[in-house]
Short mmCIF file of C-alpha atoms in Angstrom, two decimals:
data_model
loop_
_atom_site.label_atom_id
_atom_site.label_comp_id
_atom_site.label_asym_id
_atom_site.label_seq_id
_atom_site.Cartn_x
_atom_site.Cartn_y
_atom_site.Cartn_z
CA UNK F 1 47.61 48.88 -96.75
CA UNK F 2 45.12 50.69 -94.57
CA UNK F 3 44.27 54.08 -95.94
CA UNK F 4 44.56 57.08 -93.81
CA UNK F 5 40.82 57.81 -94.36
CA UNK F 6 40.03 54.26 -93.09
CA UNK F 7 42.02 55.13 -89.89
CA UNK F 8 40.07 58.44 -89.50
CA UNK F 9 36.72 56.41 -89.77
CA UNK F 10 37.94 54.03 -87.27
CA UNK F 11 38.89 56.70 -84.80
CA UNK F 12 35.47 58.23 -85.25
CA UNK F 13 33.77 54.95 -84.78
CA UNK F 14 35.77 54.32 -81.65
CA UNK F 15 34.65 57.73 -80.26
CA UNK F 16 31.13 56.96 -81.14
CA UNK F 17 31.37 53.49 -79.50
CA UNK F 18 32.71 55.00 -76.34
CA UNK F 19 29.89 57.46 -76.51
CA UNK F 20 27.39 54.76 -77.10
CA UNK F 21 28.48 53.16 -73.78
CA UNK F 22 27.83 56.45 -71.99
CA UNK F 23 24.69 57.33 -73.88
CA UNK F 24 22.33 56.53 -70.90
CA UNK F 25 19.91 58.77 -69.17
CA UNK F 26 18.19 56.96 -66.34
CA UNK F 27 15.74 59.07 -64.38
CA UNK F 28 17.15 60.31 -61.12
CA UNK F 29 14.79 59.70 -58.13
CA UNK F 30 13.76 62.96 -56.53
CA UNK F 31 14.83 63.65 -52.98
CA UNK F 32 12.78 64.88 -50.10
CA UNK F 33 13.07 68.12 -48.31
CA UNK F 34 12.99 68.73 -44.44
CA UNK F 35 9.29 68.60 -44.42
CA UNK F 36 9.10 65.31 -46.34
CA UNK F 37 7.93 66.90 -49.69
CA UNK F 38 9.31 65.75 -52.99
CA UNK F 39 12.05 67.77 -54.05
CA UNK F 40 12.54 68.14 -57.84
CA UNK F 41 15.56 69.51 -59.53
CA UNK F 42 14.70 71.90 -62.23
CA UNK F 43 16.17 74.33 -64.79
CA UNK F 44 13.62 77.02 -65.70
CA UNK F 45 15.68 78.90 -68.34
CA UNK F 46 16.54 76.58 -71.22
CA UNK F 47 16.78 77.57 -74.92
CA UNK F 48 16.08 75.16 -77.73
CA UNK F 49 16.50 74.69 -81.32
CA UNK F 50 13.75 76.32 -83.28
CA UNK F 51 15.24 79.28 -81.37
CA UNK F 52 18.75 80.18 -80.42
CA UNK F 53 19.58 76.96 -78.59
CA UNK F 54 21.63 74.32 -80.26
CA UNK F 55 19.92 71.19 -78.91
CA UNK F 56 16.79 69.93 -80.88
CA UNK F 57 13.43 69.52 -79.03
CA UNK F 58 13.75 65.81 -79.58
CA UNK F 59 16.92 65.69 -77.61
CA UNK F 60 16.24 68.24 -74.90
CA UNK F 61 14.43 65.93 -72.40
CA UNK F 62 16.99 63.33 -72.59
CA UNK F 63 19.78 65.77 -71.98
CA UNK F 64 17.85 67.30 -69.03
CA UNK F 65 17.43 63.80 -67.61
CA UNK F 66 21.11 63.13 -68.09
CA UNK F 67 21.87 66.09 -65.92
CA UNK F 68 19.68 64.80 -63.22
CA UNK F 69 16.75 67.21 -63.78
CA UNK F 70 13.20 66.38 -63.17
CA UNK F 71 11.72 69.55 -64.77
CA UNK F 72 12.67 72.24 -67.14
CA UNK F 73 11.05 75.28 -68.66
CA UNK F 74 11.87 75.84 -72.38
CA UNK F 75 12.16 79.58 -72.81
CA UNK F 76 13.01 80.80 -76.22
CA UNK F 77 13.06 84.50 -76.90
CA UNK F 78 9.59 85.81 -77.42
CA UNK F 79 8.16 82.60 -78.82
CA UNK F 80 6.65 79.36 -77.35
CA UNK F 81 6.56 77.07 -80.32
CA UNK F 82 9.66 75.12 -79.34
CA UNK F 83 8.45 74.80 -75.77
CA UNK F 84 5.13 73.25 -76.88
CA UNK F 85 6.81 70.90 -79.09
CA UNK F 86 9.24 69.84 -76.23
CA UNK F 87 6.45 69.35 -73.86
CA UNK F 88 4.51 67.30 -76.42
CA UNK F 89 7.37 65.03 -77.11
CA UNK F 90 8.19 64.42 -73.43
CA UNK F 91 4.61 63.74 -72.43
CA UNK F 92 4.68 60.92 -74.99
CA UNK F 93 8.21 59.60 -74.24
CA UNK F 94 7.95 59.77 -70.36
CA UNK F 95 10.47 62.54 -70.09
CA UNK F 96 10.96 65.20 -67.50
CA UNK F 97 8.21 67.68 -66.63
CA UNK F 98 8.29 70.44 -69.29
CA UNK F 99 6.77 73.92 -68.70
CA UNK F 100 6.14 75.86 -71.89
CA UNK F 101 7.91 79.12 -71.43
CA UNK F 102 9.24 82.29 -73.03
CA UNK F 103 12.17 84.58 -72.21
CA UNK F 104 10.20 87.68 -72.59
CA UNK F 105 12.95 89.84 -74.17
CA UNK F 106 12.63 93.58 -73.96
CA UNK F 107 15.72 95.99 -74.12
CA UNK F 108 15.13 97.12 -70.57
CA UNK F 109 14.15 93.71 -68.93
CA UNK F 110 14.17 90.01 -69.57
CA UNK F 111 11.47 87.97 -67.81
CA UNK F 112 10.99 84.23 -67.68
CA UNK F 113 7.39 83.27 -68.23
CA UNK F 114 6.82 79.65 -67.25
CA UNK F 115 3.60 77.71 -67.64
CA UNK F 116 2.00 79.85 -70.42
CA UNK F 117 0.39 78.75 -73.66
CA UNK F 118 0.73 81.70 -75.76
CA UNK F 119 3.66 84.19 -76.20
CA UNK F 120 3.55 87.23 -74.18
CA UNK F 121 3.80 90.73 -75.89
CA UNK F 122 7.43 91.76 -74.96
CA UNK F 123 6.95 95.51 -75.80
CA UNK F 124 5.45 96.47 -72.60
CA UNK F 125 6.51 97.67 -69.08
CA UNK F 126 7.65 94.75 -66.73
CA UNK F 127 4.52 95.05 -64.55
CA UNK F 128 2.23 94.68 -67.58
CA UNK F 129 4.15 91.67 -68.82
CA UNK F 130 3.94 90.05 -65.34
CA UNK F 131 0.20 90.67 -65.40
CA UNK F 132 -0.14 89.13 -68.86
CA UNK F 133 1.84 85.94 -67.61
CA UNK F 134 -0.41 85.65 -64.64
CA UNK F 135 -3.56 86.14 -66.75
CA UNK F 136 -2.39 82.73 -68.47
CA UNK F 137 -1.79 80.95 -65.18
CA UNK F 138 2.01 81.21 -65.51
CA UNK F 139 4.73 82.41 -63.28
CA UNK F 140 7.11 85.36 -63.75
CA UNK F 141 10.68 85.16 -62.96
CA UNK F 142 13.17 88.08 -63.42
CA UNK F 143 16.00 86.53 -65.75
CA UNK F 144 19.64 87.30 -64.80
CA UNK F 145 18.54 90.56 -63.05
CA UNK F 146 21.86 92.37 -63.12
CA UNK F 147 22.26 96.13 -62.37
CA UNK F 148 21.56 97.45 -65.91
CA UNK F 149 18.10 95.80 -65.72
CA UNK F 150 17.18 97.11 -62.26
CA UNK F 151 15.49 100.52 -63.41
CA UNK F 152 12.91 98.43 -65.54
CA UNK F 153 11.76 96.61 -62.41
CA UNK F 154 9.76 99.39 -60.61
CA UNK F 155 7.77 98.68 -57.43
CA UNK F 156 4.65 97.31 -59.03
CA UNK F 157 6.81 94.85 -61.09
CA UNK F 158 8.78 93.81 -57.80
CA UNK F 159 5.60 93.37 -55.94
CA UNK F 160 4.05 90.99 -58.53
CA UNK F 161 7.09 88.78 -59.63
CA UNK F 162 6.99 85.25 -58.48
CA UNK F 163 10.57 84.57 -58.60
CA UNK F 164 14.15 85.89 -59.43
CA UNK F 165 17.15 84.15 -60.75
CA UNK F 166 19.49 84.09 -57.75
CA UNK F 167 21.96 81.63 -59.33
CA UNK F 168 22.91 81.94 -62.93
CA UNK F 169 26.22 81.25 -64.79
CA UNK F 170 27.18 85.06 -64.92
CA UNK F 171 27.98 84.58 -61.12
CA UNK F 172 30.73 82.15 -62.34
CA UNK F 173 32.03 84.78 -64.74
CA UNK F 174 31.93 88.12 -62.89
CA UNK F 175 33.42 88.87 -59.56
CA UNK F 176 30.40 90.80 -58.36
CA UNK F 177 27.79 88.67 -60.31
CA UNK F 178 26.45 86.93 -57.18
CA UNK F 179 26.34 90.26 -55.15
CA UNK F 180 24.14 91.92 -57.95
CA UNK F 181 21.69 88.94 -58.04
CA UNK F 182 21.51 88.90 -54.35
CA UNK F 183 20.90 92.69 -54.15
CA UNK F 184 18.05 92.40 -56.58
CA UNK F 185 16.51 89.48 -54.68
CA UNK F 186 16.56 91.44 -51.43
CA UNK F 187 15.16 94.60 -52.97
CA UNK F 188 12.40 92.56 -54.68
CA UNK F 189 11.62 90.85 -51.29
CA UNK F 190 11.47 94.15 -49.63
CA UNK F 191 8.50 95.30 -51.95
CA UNK F 192 6.22 92.36 -51.32
CA UNK F 193 4.28 90.43 -48.62
CA UNK F 194 4.47 87.04 -50.10
CA UNK F 195 7.52 85.02 -50.65
CA UNK F 196 9.79 85.40 -53.62
CA UNK F 197 11.02 82.06 -55.12
CA UNK F 198 14.89 81.89 -55.43
CA UNK F 199 15.56 80.44 -58.86
CA UNK F 200 18.69 78.96 -60.15
CA UNK F 201 18.94 78.50 -63.92
CA UNK F 202 21.62 77.65 -66.57
CA UNK F 203 20.27 79.97 -69.33
CA UNK F 204 21.37 77.16 -71.53
CA UNK F 205 22.11 77.92 -75.25
CA UNK F 206 24.94 75.73 -76.25
CA UNK F 207 28.60 75.00 -75.17
CA UNK F 208 27.81 74.52 -71.54
CA UNK F 209 25.77 72.26 -69.49
CA UNK F 210 22.15 72.41 -68.68
CA UNK F 211 21.46 72.41 -64.95
CA UNK F 212 24.82 74.04 -64.08
CA UNK F 213 22.80 76.40 -61.89
CA UNK F 214 19.46 74.84 -60.95
CA UNK F 215 16.44 75.12 -58.70
CA UNK F 216 15.31 72.64 -56.02
CA UNK F 217 11.51 72.78 -55.93
CA UNK F 218 9.41 71.32 -53.17
CA UNK F 219 6.15 69.97 -54.49
CA UNK F 220 3.19 67.98 -53.36
CA UNK F 221 3.36 65.86 -56.50
CA UNK F 222 5.47 65.59 -59.57
CA UNK F 223 3.19 67.65 -61.94
CA UNK F 224 3.44 70.80 -63.93
CA UNK F 225 0.79 72.45 -61.77
CA UNK F 226 2.48 71.56 -58.53
CA UNK F 227 5.77 72.95 -59.73
CA UNK F 228 4.10 76.35 -60.71
CA UNK F 229 2.37 76.51 -57.28
CA UNK F 230 5.62 75.75 -55.57
CA UNK F 231 7.20 78.71 -57.24
CA UNK F 232 4.24 80.90 -56.27
CA UNK F 233 4.56 79.68 -52.75
CA UNK F 234 8.38 80.39 -52.67
CA UNK F 235 9.12 76.83 -51.93
CA UNK F 236 12.35 76.70 -53.80
CA UNK F 237 16.12 76.94 -53.23
CA UNK F 238 18.73 77.68 -55.83
CA UNK F 239 22.34 76.69 -56.28
CA UNK F 240 25.11 76.18 -58.86
CA UNK F 241 26.61 72.74 -58.75
CA UNK F 242 30.24 72.24 -58.90
CA UNK F 243 31.87 70.67 -62.01
CA UNK F 244 32.98 67.06 -61.51
CA UNK F 245 29.78 66.14 -59.55
CA UNK F 246 27.76 63.21 -60.90
CA UNK F 247 25.38 65.28 -62.88
CA UNK F 248 27.92 67.47 -64.40
CA UNK F 249 30.95 65.52 -65.63
CA UNK F 250 34.00 67.51 -66.40
CA UNK F 251 35.41 66.04 -69.52
CA UNK F 252 38.82 67.80 -69.17
CA UNK F 253 39.31 66.05 -65.93
CA UNK F 254 37.75 62.58 -66.62
CA UNK F 255 39.84 60.40 -68.92
CA UNK F 256 37.06 58.11 -69.94
CA UNK F 257 34.97 60.96 -71.38
CA UNK F 258 38.02 62.80 -72.70
CA UNK F 259 39.22 59.77 -74.58
CA UNK F 260 35.92 59.27 -76.40
CA UNK F 261 35.62 62.92 -77.28
CA UNK F 262 39.29 63.19 -78.48
CA UNK F 263 39.09 60.06 -80.64
CA UNK F 264 35.83 61.15 -82.35
CA UNK F 265 37.21 64.67 -82.87
CA UNK F 266 40.42 63.40 -84.46
CA UNK F 267 38.36 60.99 -86.62
CA UNK F 268 36.20 63.88 -87.91
CA UNK F 269 39.19 65.90 -88.57
CA UNK F 270 40.67 63.13 -90.72
CA UNK F 271 37.47 62.73 -92.62
CA UNK F 272 37.32 66.47 -93.49
CA UNK F 273 41.04 66.92 -94.31
CA UNK F 274 41.82 63.48 -96.05
CA UNK F 275 40.60 62.99 -99.62
CA UNK F 276 38.41 60.11 -100.29
CA UNK F 277 38.80 57.48 -103.03
CA UNK F 278 37.63 58.57 -106.35
CA UNK F 279 35.11 56.41 -107.83
CA UNK F 280 34.62 56.52 -111.60
CA UNK F 281 31.40 58.00 -112.98
CA UNK F 282 28.80 55.41 -113.84
CA UNK Z 1 41.98 74.09 -99.46
CA UNK Z 2 45.31 75.84 -99.94
CA UNK Z 3 45.57 75.82 -103.83
CA UNK Z 4 41.93 75.67 -104.92
CA UNK Z 5 42.55 76.60 -108.58
CA UNK Z 6 45.11 73.92 -109.11
CA UNK Z 7 43.05 71.42 -107.24
CA UNK Z 8 39.94 71.91 -109.17
CA UNK Z 9 41.77 71.66 -112.37
CA UNK Z 10 43.24 68.34 -111.32
CA UNK Z 11 39.90 67.08 -110.24
CA UNK Z 12 38.23 68.07 -113.47
CA UNK Z 13 40.77 66.18 -115.36
CA UNK Z 14 39.70 62.86 -113.64
CA UNK Z 15 36.62 60.95 -113.15
CA UNK Z 16 33.91 62.74 -111.22
CA UNK Z 17 31.03 61.25 -109.20
CA UNK Z 18 27.45 61.67 -110.53
CA UNK Z 19 23.99 61.01 -109.30
CA UNK Z 20 22.20 61.45 -105.81
CA UNK Z 21 25.30 60.11 -103.93
CA UNK Z 22 27.41 63.02 -105.21
CA UNK Z 23 24.78 65.42 -104.39
CA UNK Z 24 24.14 64.13 -100.79
CA UNK Z 25 27.37 62.84 -99.37
CA UNK Z 26 29.30 65.89 -98.70
CA UNK Z 27 26.43 68.00 -97.13
CA UNK Z 28 25.49 64.89 -95.05
CA UNK Z 29 29.15 65.07 -93.73
CA UNK Z 30 28.64 68.80 -92.96
CA UNK Z 31 25.52 68.03 -91.09
CA UNK Z 32 27.50 65.25 -89.12
CA UNK Z 33 30.21 67.86 -88.25
CA UNK Z 34 27.61 70.30 -87.01
CA UNK Z 35 25.84 67.45 -84.99
CA UNK Z 36 29.25 66.44 -83.61
CA UNK Z 37 29.96 70.10 -82.67
CA UNK Z 38 26.69 70.25 -80.67
CA UNK Z 39 27.35 66.85 -78.77
CA UNK Z 40 31.04 67.52 -78.19
CA UNK Z 41 30.41 70.93 -76.78
CA UNK Z 42 27.52 69.92 -74.58
CA UNK Z 43 28.84 66.71 -73.26
CA UNK Z 44 32.53 66.24 -74.25
CA UNK Z 45 31.63 63.06 -76.00
CA UNK Z 46 29.93 61.70 -79.08
CA UNK Z 47 26.63 60.60 -77.73
CA UNK Z 48 24.84 58.88 -80.64
CA UNK Z 49 21.24 60.17 -79.65
CA UNK Z 50 22.50 63.78 -79.42
CA UNK Z 51 24.73 63.31 -82.56
CA UNK Z 52 21.98 62.00 -84.72
CA UNK Z 53 19.34 64.25 -83.31
CA UNK Z 54 21.45 67.36 -83.76
CA UNK Z 55 22.65 66.43 -87.25
CA UNK Z 56 19.02 66.15 -88.24
CA UNK Z 57 18.12 69.45 -86.72
CA UNK Z 58 20.94 71.42 -88.37
CA UNK Z 59 20.88 69.56 -91.75
CA UNK Z 60 18.90 72.53 -93.01
CA UNK Z 61 22.10 74.50 -93.10
CA UNK Z 62 23.87 72.36 -95.71
CA UNK Z 63 20.53 71.93 -97.44
CA UNK Z 64 20.20 75.62 -97.81
CA UNK Z 65 23.88 75.93 -99.09
CA UNK Z 66 23.02 73.20 -101.51
CA UNK Z 67 19.96 75.05 -102.79
CA UNK Z 68 22.01 78.28 -103.24
CA UNK Z 69 24.92 76.55 -104.72
CA UNK Z 70 22.64 74.81 -107.19
CA UNK Z 71 21.20 78.02 -108.46
CA UNK Z 72 24.71 79.39 -108.76
CA UNK Z 73 25.91 76.35 -110.70
CA UNK Z 74 22.77 76.16 -113.01
CA UNK Z 75 23.08 79.86 -113.90
CA UNK Z 76 26.91 79.85 -114.34
CA UNK Z 77 27.91 76.57 -115.71
CA UNK Z 78 26.13 76.57 -119.07
CA UNK Z 79 25.93 72.70 -118.87
CA UNK Z 80 29.58 72.08 -118.88
CA UNK Z 81 29.26 69.50 -116.04
CA UNK Z 82 26.47 67.51 -114.55
CA UNK Z 83 24.91 69.41 -111.72
CA UNK Z 84 25.67 66.60 -109.27
CA UNK Z 85 29.38 66.55 -110.15
CA UNK Z 86 29.46 70.24 -109.84
CA UNK Z 87 27.91 70.11 -106.41
CA UNK Z 88 30.41 67.47 -105.31
CA UNK Z 89 33.23 69.83 -106.35
CA UNK Z 90 31.51 72.83 -104.71
CA UNK Z 91 31.18 71.08 -101.40
CA UNK Z 92 34.84 70.03 -101.33
CA UNK Z 93 35.26 73.76 -100.51
CA UNK Z 94 33.48 73.42 -97.19
CA UNK Z 95 36.81 72.65 -95.25
CA UNK Z 96 37.22 76.03 -93.67
CA UNK Z 97 33.99 75.97 -91.90
CA UNK Z 98 34.10 72.37 -91.04
CA UNK Z 99 37.59 73.10 -89.65
CA UNK Z 100 36.43 76.13 -87.67
CA UNK Z 101 33.69 74.16 -86.09
CA UNK Z 102 36.06 71.39 -84.98
CA UNK Z 103 38.59 74.02 -83.61
CA UNK Z 104 35.78 75.99 -81.90
CA UNK Z 105 34.47 72.67 -80.44
CA UNK Z 106 37.82 71.66 -79.11
CA UNK Z 107 38.20 74.99 -77.31
CA UNK Z 108 34.72 74.72 -75.86
CA UNK Z 109 35.19 71.13 -74.94
CA UNK Z 110 38.05 71.93 -72.60
CA UNK Z 111 35.88 74.41 -70.72
CA UNK Z 112 32.96 72.10 -69.91
CA UNK Z 113 30.97 72.18 -67.78
CA UNK Z 114 31.78 75.89 -67.45
CA UNK Z 115 30.29 78.20 -70.03
CA UNK Z 116 32.47 79.55 -72.86
CA UNK Z 117 32.75 82.97 -71.04
CA UNK Z 118 35.39 85.29 -72.61
CA UNK Z 119 36.23 82.73 -75.26
CA UNK Z 120 33.11 83.30 -77.19
CA UNK Z 121 34.07 86.63 -78.90
CA UNK Z 122 37.45 85.57 -80.10
CA UNK Z 123 35.91 82.33 -81.44
CA UNK Z 124 33.20 84.12 -83.32
CA UNK Z 125 35.84 86.73 -84.62
CA UNK Z 126 37.95 83.75 -85.77
CA UNK Z 127 34.98 82.80 -88.03
CA UNK Z 128 35.92 85.80 -90.23
CA UNK Z 129 38.87 83.72 -91.30
CA UNK Z 130 36.56 81.09 -92.50
CA UNK Z 131 34.46 83.66 -94.23
CA UNK Z 132 37.38 85.01 -96.09
CA UNK Z 133 38.86 81.55 -96.88
CA UNK Z 134 35.51 80.16 -98.14
CA UNK Z 135 35.05 83.34 -100.35
CA UNK Z 136 38.51 82.60 -101.99
CA UNK Z 137 37.41 78.88 -102.66
CA UNK Z 138 33.99 79.87 -104.10
CA UNK Z 139 35.76 82.32 -106.36
CA UNK Z 140 38.28 79.56 -107.54
CA UNK Z 141 35.29 77.33 -108.00
CA UNK Z 142 33.50 79.85 -110.23
CA UNK Z 143 36.82 80.67 -112.18
CA UNK Z 144 37.85 77.05 -112.66
CA UNK Z 145 34.90 74.78 -112.55
CA UNK Z 146 32.27 77.16 -114.02
CA UNK Z 147 35.06 78.84 -116.22
CA UNK Z 148 33.44 82.24 -115.49
CA UNK Z 149 35.36 85.49 -116.36
CA UNK Z 150 36.77 87.13 -113.21
CA UNK Z 151 33.98 89.69 -112.79
CA UNK Z 152 31.34 87.15 -113.07
CA UNK Z 153 33.19 84.83 -110.74
CA UNK Z 154 33.45 87.85 -108.18
CA UNK Z 155 29.74 88.54 -108.59
CA UNK Z 156 28.95 84.85 -108.11
CA UNK Z 157 30.90 84.72 -104.88
CA UNK Z 158 29.33 87.87 -103.52
CA UNK Z 159 25.89 86.68 -104.47
CA UNK Z 160 26.39 83.20 -102.79
CA UNK Z 161 27.90 84.77 -99.67
CA UNK Z 162 25.11 87.36 -99.44
CA UNK Z 163 22.57 84.71 -99.74
CA UNK Z 164 23.99 82.37 -97.23
CA UNK Z 165 24.56 85.16 -94.58
CA UNK Z 166 21.25 86.73 -95.34
CA UNK Z 167 19.64 83.49 -94.49
CA UNK Z 168 21.64 83.34 -91.31
CA UNK Z 169 20.43 86.91 -90.45
CA UNK Z 170 16.87 85.84 -91.25
CA UNK Z 171 17.35 82.61 -89.01
CA UNK Z 172 18.74 84.49 -86.14
CA UNK Z 173 16.21 87.32 -86.41
CA UNK Z 174 13.20 84.92 -86.62
CA UNK Z 175 14.26 82.59 -83.86
CA UNK Z 176 15.26 85.29 -81.35
CA UNK Z 177 13.07 88.23 -82.37
CA UNK Z 178 15.79 90.52 -81.49
CA UNK Z 179 16.77 91.75 -85.02
CA UNK Z 180 14.79 94.02 -87.28
CA UNK Z 181 12.17 93.36 -88.66
CA UNK Z 182 11.31 90.44 -86.58
CA UNK Z 183 11.26 92.28 -83.35
CA UNK Z 184 8.02 93.79 -84.67
CA UNK Z 185 6.62 90.37 -85.24
CA UNK Z 186 7.56 88.65 -82.05
CA UNK Z 187 5.40 85.94 -81.08
CA UNK Z 188 3.82 85.05 -84.34
CA UNK Z 189 4.99 81.32 -83.96
CA UNK Z 190 3.39 81.22 -80.55
#
C-alpha cells in the first residue's frame, strides 16, 4: 500500500524532474544594431538577496541569462555589497556582465547608480548624488521617475543625469504610467545638450520576471566599461517585451511549464499537510 | 494544525524522534518550501539550481526560528523532554506559514511574467491569518508540551513572536536602509 506521503514525494520529484529538463541557461548571442555594433540586452535595475531581492547572488547571473540578458546592474537600496558579490561570482563563472550598482533611495528621488564601487550617500539633493556617482566613474539613471518624484529633479540634476527609466513595469500597471515616464524623459532632454539614455528596467525583487522591461545597449565590445560608455553616449533603446516570447515564458499559458510547477506545488502541499511515519526513539 | 492541544497530547503519548535528525528535518523542509516559493514565483517551475540556491540563501529564516525556539524550550521545559524532540514538536506548528507561502506562490505563479500588481497587499494582509494561527499553535505548544501555566504560555508566545518579527524588522531595515535606525547607517555594508 503506497502511503499518501509517498505519493506527495513522487509528485514533488516529478515536478523537480520536469524542472530539471528546463533548467538550462545557454547564453543568447547578442544582436547587431543598424550601424553594425553589438547590441546587448540589459536590465539595469535588479535587486538581490542580501537586500530586498529574493534571488541569491549565486543564482542571479543564471536567471539573467535564462531571460536572454547579456548585462545587468545589481542595485540594492543604499548598499553595494550584493552587487560586488554577484559581479565576483559571474566573472569566475562566465556569466553575464554585472555592473555593481545601488538604488540610491531618498524620500524625494530614487537614482540608479551603475558602475560604482562604493555606496553613495543617499541623504543629499539629486544633483549632488549624481555628481558623487560620476566621481566614481559610474552612470546615474533616474529610477521610475513618476510625477511625485519630479520636484526633486531640478534643472542641475536633469542636466547631469545619464539616463532615465522610460520602460518600467509600472507602465503595465497604471493607465498613465507610460505617459508619466515619457513626460519626464522629454523634460530631462530639454535641459541638456548631450543625449539622455532611454532605459528599460524590471526593478526586479521577486514574483515577476527579470528583464520584463529591458534596455538594448549598442556597444563597441562586450565589457562593463563599454556598457557604461554606451549609456553616457545615449546609445540605448528601451522596451517591455510581451509575455509568451522566448525569453519570458508565461507559465499560465504554457502547459509544459504549468504541469511541472503544479506537480511540484501539489507535492509540497502533501509533504506539509500529511503526517510522516513516526520512528521510535533510539 | 486545527486541534493543536489534542494533537500535541497524542504525540507526547507515543515515541518521539531524538537526535540531530529530529532537530534538522523540519527546518530543512521549511527552507525547501521557501526555496520552492522563490523558484515557482520567478519561473513557474521547480528549477533545481534556483530551488537549491534559494533554499540555501533563505535557510537563515528557519535557523533563526530554531535558535529562538531552543531558547524558549530550554527556559520553559525544565528538562521534561530532550531538546531535539521538543524542537521536532515545535516545528510541526510551522504549517500555517508553509501553507501561506504555497497559497501566495500559487496566486503569484498564475500572474507570471507580469508583476503581482494589486495582489501584493491582499496577499501580505492574508499573512495576518498565519500570524494569528501560529500564535495559537505556539501557545498550545507552551501549554501542552512545556506544561506551562496559562500566563507563562502567553508570555512565551509573545516573546517568541516579538523576537521573530523583531528579527524580520531588523533584516528588512538592514537590507533596505529604509527603516529606522538603519536609514542613518545606510551604506555601511558598501
